[in-house]
PDB file of C-alpha atoms in Angstrom:
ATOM      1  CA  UNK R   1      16.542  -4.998  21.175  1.00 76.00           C
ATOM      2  CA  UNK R   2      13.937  -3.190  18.992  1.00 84.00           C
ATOM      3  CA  UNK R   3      14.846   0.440  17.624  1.00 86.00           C
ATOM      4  CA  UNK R   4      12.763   2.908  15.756  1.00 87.00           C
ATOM      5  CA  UNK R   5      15.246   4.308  13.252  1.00 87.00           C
ATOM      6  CA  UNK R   6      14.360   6.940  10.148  1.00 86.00           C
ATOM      7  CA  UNK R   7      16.174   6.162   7.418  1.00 88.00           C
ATOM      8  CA  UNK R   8      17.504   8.501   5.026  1.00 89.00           C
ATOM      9  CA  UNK R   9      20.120   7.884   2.864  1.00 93.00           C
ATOM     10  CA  UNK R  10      23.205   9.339   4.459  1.00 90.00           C
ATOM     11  CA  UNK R  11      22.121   7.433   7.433  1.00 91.00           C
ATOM     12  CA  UNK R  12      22.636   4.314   5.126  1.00 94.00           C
ATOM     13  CA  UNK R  13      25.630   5.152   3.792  1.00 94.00           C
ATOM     14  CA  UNK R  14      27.242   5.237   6.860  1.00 93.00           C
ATOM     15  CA  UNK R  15      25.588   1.822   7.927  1.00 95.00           C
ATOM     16  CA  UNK R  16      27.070   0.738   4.762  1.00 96.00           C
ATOM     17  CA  UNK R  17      30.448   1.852   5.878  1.00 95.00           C
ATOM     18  CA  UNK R  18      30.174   0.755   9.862  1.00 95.00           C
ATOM     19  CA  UNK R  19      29.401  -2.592   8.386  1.00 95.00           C
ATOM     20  CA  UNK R  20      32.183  -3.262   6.240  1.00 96.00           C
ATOM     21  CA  UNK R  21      34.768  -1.877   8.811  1.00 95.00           C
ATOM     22  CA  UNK R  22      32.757  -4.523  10.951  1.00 94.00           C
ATOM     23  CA  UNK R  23      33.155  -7.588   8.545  1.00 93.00           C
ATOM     24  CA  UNK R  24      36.935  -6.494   7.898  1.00 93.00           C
ATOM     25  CA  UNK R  25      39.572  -8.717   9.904  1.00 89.00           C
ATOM     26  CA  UNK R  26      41.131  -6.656  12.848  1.00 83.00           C
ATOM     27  CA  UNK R  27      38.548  -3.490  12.060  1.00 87.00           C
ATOM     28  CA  UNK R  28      37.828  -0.599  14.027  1.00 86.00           C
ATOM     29  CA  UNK R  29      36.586   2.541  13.310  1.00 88.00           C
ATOM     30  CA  UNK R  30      36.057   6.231  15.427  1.00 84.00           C
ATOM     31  CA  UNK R  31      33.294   7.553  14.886  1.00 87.00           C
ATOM     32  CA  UNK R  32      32.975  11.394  15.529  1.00 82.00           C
ATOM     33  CA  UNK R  33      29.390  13.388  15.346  1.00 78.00           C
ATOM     34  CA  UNK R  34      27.350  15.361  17.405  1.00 80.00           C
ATOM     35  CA  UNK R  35      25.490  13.644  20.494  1.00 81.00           C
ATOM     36  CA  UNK R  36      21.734  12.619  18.957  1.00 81.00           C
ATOM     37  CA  UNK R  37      23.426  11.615  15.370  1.00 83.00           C
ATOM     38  CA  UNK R  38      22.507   8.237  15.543  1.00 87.00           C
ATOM     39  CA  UNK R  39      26.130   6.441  15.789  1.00 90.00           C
ATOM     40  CA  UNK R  40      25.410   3.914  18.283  1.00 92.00           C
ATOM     41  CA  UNK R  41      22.205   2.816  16.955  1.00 93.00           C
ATOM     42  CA  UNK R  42      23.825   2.727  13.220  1.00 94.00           C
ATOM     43  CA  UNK R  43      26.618   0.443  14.848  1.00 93.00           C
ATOM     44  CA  UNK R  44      24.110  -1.551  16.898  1.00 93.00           C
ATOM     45  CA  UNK R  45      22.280  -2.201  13.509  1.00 94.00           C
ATOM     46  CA  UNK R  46      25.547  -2.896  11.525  1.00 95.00           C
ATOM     47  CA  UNK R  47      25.960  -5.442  14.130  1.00 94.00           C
ATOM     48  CA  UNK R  48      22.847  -6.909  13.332  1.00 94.00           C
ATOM     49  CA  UNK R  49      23.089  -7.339  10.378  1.00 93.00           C
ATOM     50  CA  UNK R  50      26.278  -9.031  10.655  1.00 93.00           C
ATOM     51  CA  UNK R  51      26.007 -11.141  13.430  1.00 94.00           C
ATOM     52  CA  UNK R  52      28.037  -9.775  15.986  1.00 94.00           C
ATOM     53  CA  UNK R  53      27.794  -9.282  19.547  1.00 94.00           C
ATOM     54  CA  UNK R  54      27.864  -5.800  20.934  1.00 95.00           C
ATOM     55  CA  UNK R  55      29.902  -5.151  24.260  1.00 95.00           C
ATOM     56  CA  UNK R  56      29.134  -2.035  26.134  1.00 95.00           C
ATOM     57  CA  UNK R  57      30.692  -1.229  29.263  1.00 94.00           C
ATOM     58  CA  UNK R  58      28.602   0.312  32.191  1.00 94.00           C
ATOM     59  CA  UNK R  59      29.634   3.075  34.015  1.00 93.00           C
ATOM     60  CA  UNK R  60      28.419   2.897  37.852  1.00 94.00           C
ATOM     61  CA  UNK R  61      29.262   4.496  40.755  1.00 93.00           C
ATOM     62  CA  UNK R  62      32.576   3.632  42.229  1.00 94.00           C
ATOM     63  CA  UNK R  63      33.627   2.412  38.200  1.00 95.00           C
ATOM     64  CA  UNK R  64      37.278   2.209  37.799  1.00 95.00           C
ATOM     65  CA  UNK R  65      40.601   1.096  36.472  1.00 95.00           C
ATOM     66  CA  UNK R  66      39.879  -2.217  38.304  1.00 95.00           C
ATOM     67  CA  UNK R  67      36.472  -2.461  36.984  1.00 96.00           C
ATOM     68  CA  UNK R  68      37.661  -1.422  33.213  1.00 96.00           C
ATOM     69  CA  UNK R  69      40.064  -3.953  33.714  1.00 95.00           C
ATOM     70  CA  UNK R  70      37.090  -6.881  34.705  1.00 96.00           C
ATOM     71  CA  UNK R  71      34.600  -5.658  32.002  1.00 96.00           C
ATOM     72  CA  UNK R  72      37.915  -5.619  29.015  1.00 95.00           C
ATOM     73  CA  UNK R  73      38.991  -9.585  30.267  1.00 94.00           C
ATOM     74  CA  UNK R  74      35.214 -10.238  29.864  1.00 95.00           C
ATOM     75  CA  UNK R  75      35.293  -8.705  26.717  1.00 94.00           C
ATOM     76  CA  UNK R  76      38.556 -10.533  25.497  1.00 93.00           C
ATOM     77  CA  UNK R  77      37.619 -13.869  27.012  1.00 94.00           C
ATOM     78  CA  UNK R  78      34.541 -13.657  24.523  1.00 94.00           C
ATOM     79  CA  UNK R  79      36.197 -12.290  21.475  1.00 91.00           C
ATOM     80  CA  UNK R  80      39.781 -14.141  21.515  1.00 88.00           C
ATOM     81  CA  UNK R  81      39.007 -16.916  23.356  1.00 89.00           C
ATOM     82  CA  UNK R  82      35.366 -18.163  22.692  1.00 93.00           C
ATOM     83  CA  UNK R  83      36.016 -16.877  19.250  1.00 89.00           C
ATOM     84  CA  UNK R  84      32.798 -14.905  19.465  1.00 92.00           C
ATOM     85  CA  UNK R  85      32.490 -11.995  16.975  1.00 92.00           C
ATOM     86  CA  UNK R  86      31.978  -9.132  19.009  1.00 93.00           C
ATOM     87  CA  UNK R  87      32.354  -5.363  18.754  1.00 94.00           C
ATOM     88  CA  UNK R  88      33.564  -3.124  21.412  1.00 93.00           C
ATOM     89  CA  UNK R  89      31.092  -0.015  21.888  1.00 93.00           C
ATOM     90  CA  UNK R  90      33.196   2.846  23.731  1.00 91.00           C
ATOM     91  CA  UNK R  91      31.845   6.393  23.787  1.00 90.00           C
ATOM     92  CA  UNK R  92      32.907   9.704  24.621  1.00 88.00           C
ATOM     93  CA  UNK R  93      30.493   9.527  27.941  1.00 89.00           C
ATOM     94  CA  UNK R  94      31.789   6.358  29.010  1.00 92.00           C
ATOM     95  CA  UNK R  95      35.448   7.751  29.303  1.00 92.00           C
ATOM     96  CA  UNK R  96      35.224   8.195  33.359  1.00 92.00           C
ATOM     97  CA  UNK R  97      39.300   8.406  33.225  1.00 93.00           C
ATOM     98  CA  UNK R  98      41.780   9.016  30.737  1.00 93.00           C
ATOM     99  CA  UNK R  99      43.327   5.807  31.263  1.00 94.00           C
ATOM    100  CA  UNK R 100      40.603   4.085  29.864  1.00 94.00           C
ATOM    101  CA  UNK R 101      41.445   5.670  26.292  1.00 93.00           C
ATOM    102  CA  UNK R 102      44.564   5.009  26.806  1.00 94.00           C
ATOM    103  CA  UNK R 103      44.082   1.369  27.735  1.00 94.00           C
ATOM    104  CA  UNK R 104      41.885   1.335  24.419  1.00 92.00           C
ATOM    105  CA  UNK R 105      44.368   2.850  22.457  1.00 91.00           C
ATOM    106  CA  UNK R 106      47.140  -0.068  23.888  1.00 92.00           C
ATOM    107  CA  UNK R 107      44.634  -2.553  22.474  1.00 91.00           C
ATOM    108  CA  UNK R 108      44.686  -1.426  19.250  1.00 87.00           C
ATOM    109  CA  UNK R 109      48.381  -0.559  18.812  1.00 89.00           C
ATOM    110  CA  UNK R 110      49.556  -3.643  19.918  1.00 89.00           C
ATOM    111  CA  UNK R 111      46.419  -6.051  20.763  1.00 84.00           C
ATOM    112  CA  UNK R 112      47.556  -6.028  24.718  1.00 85.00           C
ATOM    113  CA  UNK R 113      46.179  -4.223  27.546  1.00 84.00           C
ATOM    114  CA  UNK R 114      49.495  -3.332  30.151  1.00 78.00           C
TER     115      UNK R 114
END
């Protein structure tokens, strides 16, 4: 997917940094800025340029638990068990219930979803 991005150098340092979290085993990173700052696009490009898949859930009406549930299994099934290197994109607007953090938060602690 094309982007029009303006570089500038702090912009690049932090592409720098989103792609070496990337590359690292097991790495994840929170990323905190105002809305407009450019994270998603400077972790869409880090993925570029690494060769990873992004996964990005959808939020739709009627979107829950059940659903987050579905769209993390997809997720999984790609990343553990077609060995595909993806990277989970989760922002602050996609949190429709605070379960889904938490859920997140299980998956990094101890790599299992309850």
């Amino acid at each position: 997917k094309r982007m029009d991005l303006v570089c500038f150098l702090y912009m690049l340092e932090h592409l720098r940094n989103i792609a070496r979290i990337i590359k690292s085993p097991s790495g994840n990173a929170l990323l905190v800025g105002v809305g407009g700052s450019g994270r998603q696009s400077c972790t869409r490009l880090a993925c570029f340029m690494a060769g990873f898949a992004v996964f990005q859930i959808e939020i739709v009406r009627g979107y829950d638990m059940a659903a987050f549930h579905e769209d993390m299994k997809k997720m999984l099934t790609r990343a553990g068990g077609k060995n595909e290197r993806t990277v989970f994109l989760f922002s602050d607007t996609q949190i429709k219930d605070e379960g889904f953090v938490e859920e997140v938060n299980s998956l990094l602690n101890s790599g299992e979803i309850p």
